[in-house]
C-alpha positions in Angstrom: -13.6 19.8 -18.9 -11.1 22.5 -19.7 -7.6 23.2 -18.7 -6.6 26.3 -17.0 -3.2 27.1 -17.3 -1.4 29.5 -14.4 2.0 30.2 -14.0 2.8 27.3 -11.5 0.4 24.7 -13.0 0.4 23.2 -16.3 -1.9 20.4 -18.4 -2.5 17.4 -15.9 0.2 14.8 -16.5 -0.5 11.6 -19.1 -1.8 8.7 -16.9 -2.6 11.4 -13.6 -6.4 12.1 -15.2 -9.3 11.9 -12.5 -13.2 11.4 -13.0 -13.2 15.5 -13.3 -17.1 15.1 -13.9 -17.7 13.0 -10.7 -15.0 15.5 -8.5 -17.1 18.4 -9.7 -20.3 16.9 -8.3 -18.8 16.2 -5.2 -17.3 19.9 -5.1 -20.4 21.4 -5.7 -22.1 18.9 -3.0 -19.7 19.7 -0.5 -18.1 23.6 -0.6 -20.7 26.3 -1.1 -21.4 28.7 -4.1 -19.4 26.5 -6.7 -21.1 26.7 -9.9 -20.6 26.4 -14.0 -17.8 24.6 -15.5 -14.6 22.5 -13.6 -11.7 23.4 -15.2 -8.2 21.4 -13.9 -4.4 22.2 -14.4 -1.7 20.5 -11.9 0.9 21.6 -9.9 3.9 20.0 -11.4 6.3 20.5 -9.1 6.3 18.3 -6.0 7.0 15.0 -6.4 4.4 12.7 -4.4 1.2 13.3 -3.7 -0.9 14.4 -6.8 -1.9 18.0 -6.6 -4.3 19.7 -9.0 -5.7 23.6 -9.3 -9.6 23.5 -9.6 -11.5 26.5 -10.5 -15.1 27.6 -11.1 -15.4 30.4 -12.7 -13.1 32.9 -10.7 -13.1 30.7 -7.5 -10.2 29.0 -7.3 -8.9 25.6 -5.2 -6.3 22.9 -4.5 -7.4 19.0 -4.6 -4.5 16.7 -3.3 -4.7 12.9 -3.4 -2.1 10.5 -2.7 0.4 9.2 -5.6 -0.9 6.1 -7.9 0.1 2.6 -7.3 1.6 0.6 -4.1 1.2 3.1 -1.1 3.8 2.5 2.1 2.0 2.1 5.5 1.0 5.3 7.2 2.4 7.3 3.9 0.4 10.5 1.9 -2.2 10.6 4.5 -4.7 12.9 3.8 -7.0 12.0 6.8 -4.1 13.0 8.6 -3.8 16.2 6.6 -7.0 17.3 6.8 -7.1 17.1 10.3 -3.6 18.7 11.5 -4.7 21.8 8.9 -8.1 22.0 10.7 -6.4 22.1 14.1 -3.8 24.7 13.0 -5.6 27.3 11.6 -6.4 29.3 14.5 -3.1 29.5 16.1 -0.5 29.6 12.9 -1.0 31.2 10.1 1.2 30.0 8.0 -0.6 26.6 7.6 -3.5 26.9 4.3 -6.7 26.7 5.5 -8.4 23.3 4.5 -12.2 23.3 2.8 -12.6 19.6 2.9 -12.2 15.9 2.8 -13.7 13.0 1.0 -12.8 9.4 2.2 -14.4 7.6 -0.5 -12.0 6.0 -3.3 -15.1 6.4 -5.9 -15.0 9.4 -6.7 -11.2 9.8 -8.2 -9.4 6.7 -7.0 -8.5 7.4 -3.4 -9.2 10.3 -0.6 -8.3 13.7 -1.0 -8.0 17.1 0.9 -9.6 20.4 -0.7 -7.6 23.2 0.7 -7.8 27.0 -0.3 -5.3 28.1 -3.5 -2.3 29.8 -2.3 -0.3 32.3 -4.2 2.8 33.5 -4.0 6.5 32.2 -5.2 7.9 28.6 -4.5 11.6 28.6 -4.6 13.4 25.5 -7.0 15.5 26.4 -9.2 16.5 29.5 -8.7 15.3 32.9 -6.9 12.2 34.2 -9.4 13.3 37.6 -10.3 10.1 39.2 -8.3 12.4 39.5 -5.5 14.1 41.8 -4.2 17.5 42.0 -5.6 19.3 42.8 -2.4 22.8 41.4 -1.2 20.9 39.8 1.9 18.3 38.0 -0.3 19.8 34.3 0.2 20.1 35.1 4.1 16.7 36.5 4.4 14.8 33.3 2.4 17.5 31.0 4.3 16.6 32.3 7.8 12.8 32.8 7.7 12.3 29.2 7.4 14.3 28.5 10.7 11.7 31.2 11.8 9.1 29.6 10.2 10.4 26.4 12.3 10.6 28.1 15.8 7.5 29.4 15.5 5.7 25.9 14.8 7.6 24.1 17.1 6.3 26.9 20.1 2.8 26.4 19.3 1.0 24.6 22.6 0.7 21.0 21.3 -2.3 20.6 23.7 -4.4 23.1 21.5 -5.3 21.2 19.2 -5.5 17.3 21.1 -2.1 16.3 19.6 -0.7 15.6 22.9 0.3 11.8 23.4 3.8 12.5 25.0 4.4 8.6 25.2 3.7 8.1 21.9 5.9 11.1 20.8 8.6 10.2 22.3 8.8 6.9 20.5 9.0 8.8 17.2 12.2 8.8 16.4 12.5 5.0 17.0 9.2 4.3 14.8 10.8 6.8 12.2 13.8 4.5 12.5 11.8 1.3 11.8 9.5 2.9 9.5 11.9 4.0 7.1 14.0 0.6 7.0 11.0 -1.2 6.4 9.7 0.9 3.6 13.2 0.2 1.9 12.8 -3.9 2.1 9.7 -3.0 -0.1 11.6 -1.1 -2.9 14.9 -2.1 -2.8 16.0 -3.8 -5.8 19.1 -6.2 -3.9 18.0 -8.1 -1.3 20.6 -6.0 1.0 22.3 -3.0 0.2 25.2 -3.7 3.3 26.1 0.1 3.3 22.2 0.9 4.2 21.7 -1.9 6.8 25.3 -0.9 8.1 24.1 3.0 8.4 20.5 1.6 9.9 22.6 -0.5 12.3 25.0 2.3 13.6 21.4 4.8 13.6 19.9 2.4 15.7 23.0 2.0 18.4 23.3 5.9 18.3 19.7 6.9 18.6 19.6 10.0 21.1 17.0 10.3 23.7 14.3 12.9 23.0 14.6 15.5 25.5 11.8 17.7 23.5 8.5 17.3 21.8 7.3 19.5 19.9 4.6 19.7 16.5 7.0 18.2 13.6 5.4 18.7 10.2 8.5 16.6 9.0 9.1 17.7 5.8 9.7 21.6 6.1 12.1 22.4 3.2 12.7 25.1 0.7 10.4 24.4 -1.4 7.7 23.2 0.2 7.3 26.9 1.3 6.1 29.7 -0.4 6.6 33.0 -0.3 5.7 36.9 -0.9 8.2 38.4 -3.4 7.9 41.9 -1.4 8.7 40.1 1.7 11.3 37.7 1.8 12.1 37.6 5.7 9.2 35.4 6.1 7.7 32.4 5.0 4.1 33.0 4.0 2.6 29.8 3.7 4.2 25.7 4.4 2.8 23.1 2.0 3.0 19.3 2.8 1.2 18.4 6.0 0.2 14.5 5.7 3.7 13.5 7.8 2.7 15.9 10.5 3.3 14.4 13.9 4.2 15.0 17.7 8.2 13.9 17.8 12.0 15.6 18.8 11.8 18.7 16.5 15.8 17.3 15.9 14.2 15.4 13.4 12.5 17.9 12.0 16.1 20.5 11.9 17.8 17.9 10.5 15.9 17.2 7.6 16.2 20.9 6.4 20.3 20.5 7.1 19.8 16.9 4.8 18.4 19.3 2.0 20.8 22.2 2.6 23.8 21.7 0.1 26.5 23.7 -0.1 29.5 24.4 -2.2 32.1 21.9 -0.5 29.5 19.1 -0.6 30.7 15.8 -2.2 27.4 14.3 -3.2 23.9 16.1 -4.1 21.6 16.1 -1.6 18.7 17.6 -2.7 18.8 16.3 -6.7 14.5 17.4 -6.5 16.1 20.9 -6.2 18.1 22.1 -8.7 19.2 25.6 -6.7 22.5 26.9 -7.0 22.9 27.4 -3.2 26.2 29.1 -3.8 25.9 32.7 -1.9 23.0 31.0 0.8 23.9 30.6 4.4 26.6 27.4 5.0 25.1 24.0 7.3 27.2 25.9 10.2 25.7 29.1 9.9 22.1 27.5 9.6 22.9 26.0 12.7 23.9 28.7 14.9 21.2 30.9 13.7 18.7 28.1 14.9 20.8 27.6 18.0 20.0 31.7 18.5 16.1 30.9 18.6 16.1 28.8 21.0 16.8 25.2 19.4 18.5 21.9 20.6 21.5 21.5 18.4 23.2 18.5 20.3 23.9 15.3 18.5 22.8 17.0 15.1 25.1 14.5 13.3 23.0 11.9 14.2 19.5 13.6 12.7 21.3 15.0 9.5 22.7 11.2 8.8 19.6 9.8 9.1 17.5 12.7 6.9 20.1 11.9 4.1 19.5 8.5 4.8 15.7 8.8 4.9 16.3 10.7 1.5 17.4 7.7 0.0 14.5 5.3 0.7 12.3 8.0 -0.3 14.0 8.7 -4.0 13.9 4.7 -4.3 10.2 4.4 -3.6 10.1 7.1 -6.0 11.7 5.3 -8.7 10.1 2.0 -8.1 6.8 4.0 -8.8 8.1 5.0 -12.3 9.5 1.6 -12.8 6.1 -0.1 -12.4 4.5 2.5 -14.5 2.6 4.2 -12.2 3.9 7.6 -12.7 5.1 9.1 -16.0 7.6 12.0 -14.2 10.9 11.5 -15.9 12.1 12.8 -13.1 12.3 9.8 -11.7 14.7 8.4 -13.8 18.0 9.1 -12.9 17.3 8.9 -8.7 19.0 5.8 -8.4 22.3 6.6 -9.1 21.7 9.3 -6.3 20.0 7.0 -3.7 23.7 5.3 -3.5 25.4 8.9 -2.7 22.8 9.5 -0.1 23.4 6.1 1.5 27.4 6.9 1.3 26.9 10.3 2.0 25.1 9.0 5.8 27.9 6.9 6.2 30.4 9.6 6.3 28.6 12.0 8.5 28.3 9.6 11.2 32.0 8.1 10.9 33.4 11.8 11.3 
């Protein structure tokens, strides 16, 4: 096995090794016209679900897998990946086009997706110098993923068999649930009043769905990626194992939870180190996605509970380094911010 080294991948991570020999034979069993040598580098930059490049020769792919160690219920499913990608592909473009999907833990440790390798920039840090160096640049990136957003949530939900509107419109409350439960899992106090006090007020505010729509549920800045030459729109969304039927208010809010900005008190994207400084403000965000069409009532309540979703996931993130079961030092320091999160929930629905 060799490792190929591009310019958004680098050597797998110590401890994130797969049976490369037994995921080549089933590549080669499974997607046509593979042959010669596997040869495996790794997305570093996300910060769940394992994702490698695989190549043969000059054919290129993308394995993901969910992370090592204690998995929450319903969490990095791949079935569930596989699927909504399959479904997509004729009617949004934007969605990578899957190859396949193995179910059987034997062959690296747990199921995985193959999906084709997509190029192109993914924005973390800062704004890679390929673009366009134009005084609208922030506002372009900023406002093609609202775009990006619209155009998701107006694709015919009965297309692709999605459509259990009963079910959708419990999502919010089952995110609600979901969430606190996964916390009593991690959480290192047996009750963290501010979080239960935060869950409690969430619960007693919850607002009725009034519109379902597709909700990939994690659609961020840098889970998209983009063509330097054309900044205005989002080119491809990575990320689908959370996507679901639910009030596309959930989905809004969890960009605003990740969209800091220079008066902020707390970080609330500390995966994204972005100086956000010259981007679009929350308010400005929120007009523009008023503009195309969507529901912007009782966004208070959706943008406390993304920062307080936030929290329970950058706890279960630590735990996972904690145990030993993922060597990202990233991990490290999340506590300290999963507290600011929690605060930071509190404050937006006490204004």
């Amino acid at each position: 096995m060799n490792i190929s080294i591009a310019t958004d991948t680098a050597p797998v991570r110590q401890g994130e090794e797969m049976d490369w020999p037994a995921l080549s034979s089933w590549l080669k069993r499974n997607i046509p016209d593979l042959d010669g040598q596997i040869h495996v580098a790794q997305f570093h930059g996300g910060h769940a679900n394992l994702t490698y490049c695989i190549s043969f020769g000059e054919q290129e792919m993308v394995v993901r897998r969910p992370p090592q160690g204690l998995i929450a219920p319903g969490a990095h499913d791949m079935a569930r990946e596989y699927r909504v990608l399959s479904a997509l592909a004729p009617h949004f473009d934007r969605a990578p086009r899957v190859l396949a999907y193995c179910a059987d833990v034997e062959i690296i440790g747990a199921p995985f997706i193959v999906m084709e390798r997509c190029r192109g920039e993914i924005i973390r840090d800062c704004i890679p110098p390929g673009f366009a160096a134009t005084t609208t640049i922030e506002h372009d990136i900023s406002f093609a993923i609202i775009d990006a957003m619209v155009a998701l949530q107006t694709i015919d939900t009965d297309l692709f068999g999605f459509a259990n509107y009963e079910r959708a419109r419990g999502f919010v409350s089952r995110q609600l649930s979901g969430w606190h439960q996964r916390w009593q899992l991690v959480s290192d106090v047996a009750s963290h009043s501010i979080f239960e006090a935060v869950f409690d007020k969430l619960r007693r505010m919850q607002p009725e769905t009034k519109r379902v729509t597709i909700v990939h549920n994690d659609l961020k800045l840098d889970n998209c990626i983009f063509d330097p030459a054309r900044p205005t729109r989002v080119q491809t969304i990575l990320d689908w194992d959370m996507t679901t039927l639910g009030d596309p208010r959930i989905e809004f809010g969890t960009l605003l939870g990740y969209w800091k900005q220079v008066d902020d008190r707390i970080d609330r994207a500390p995966t994204i180190g972005l100086d956000m400084t010259n981007f679009p403000t929350r308010a400005e965000i929120v007009s523009y996605y008023a503009s195309k069409g969507g529901l912007v009532d009782q966004l208070n309540w959706f943008e406390a509970f993304a920062l307080w979703k936030h929290a329970v996931v950058l706890r279960q993130l630590y735990t996972r380094y904690e145990r030993g079961e993922s060597q990202d030092e990233r991990y490290a320091n999340f506590p300290a911010h999963v507290h600011h999160l929690i605060d930071g929930a509190a404050q937006i629905l006490l204004a």
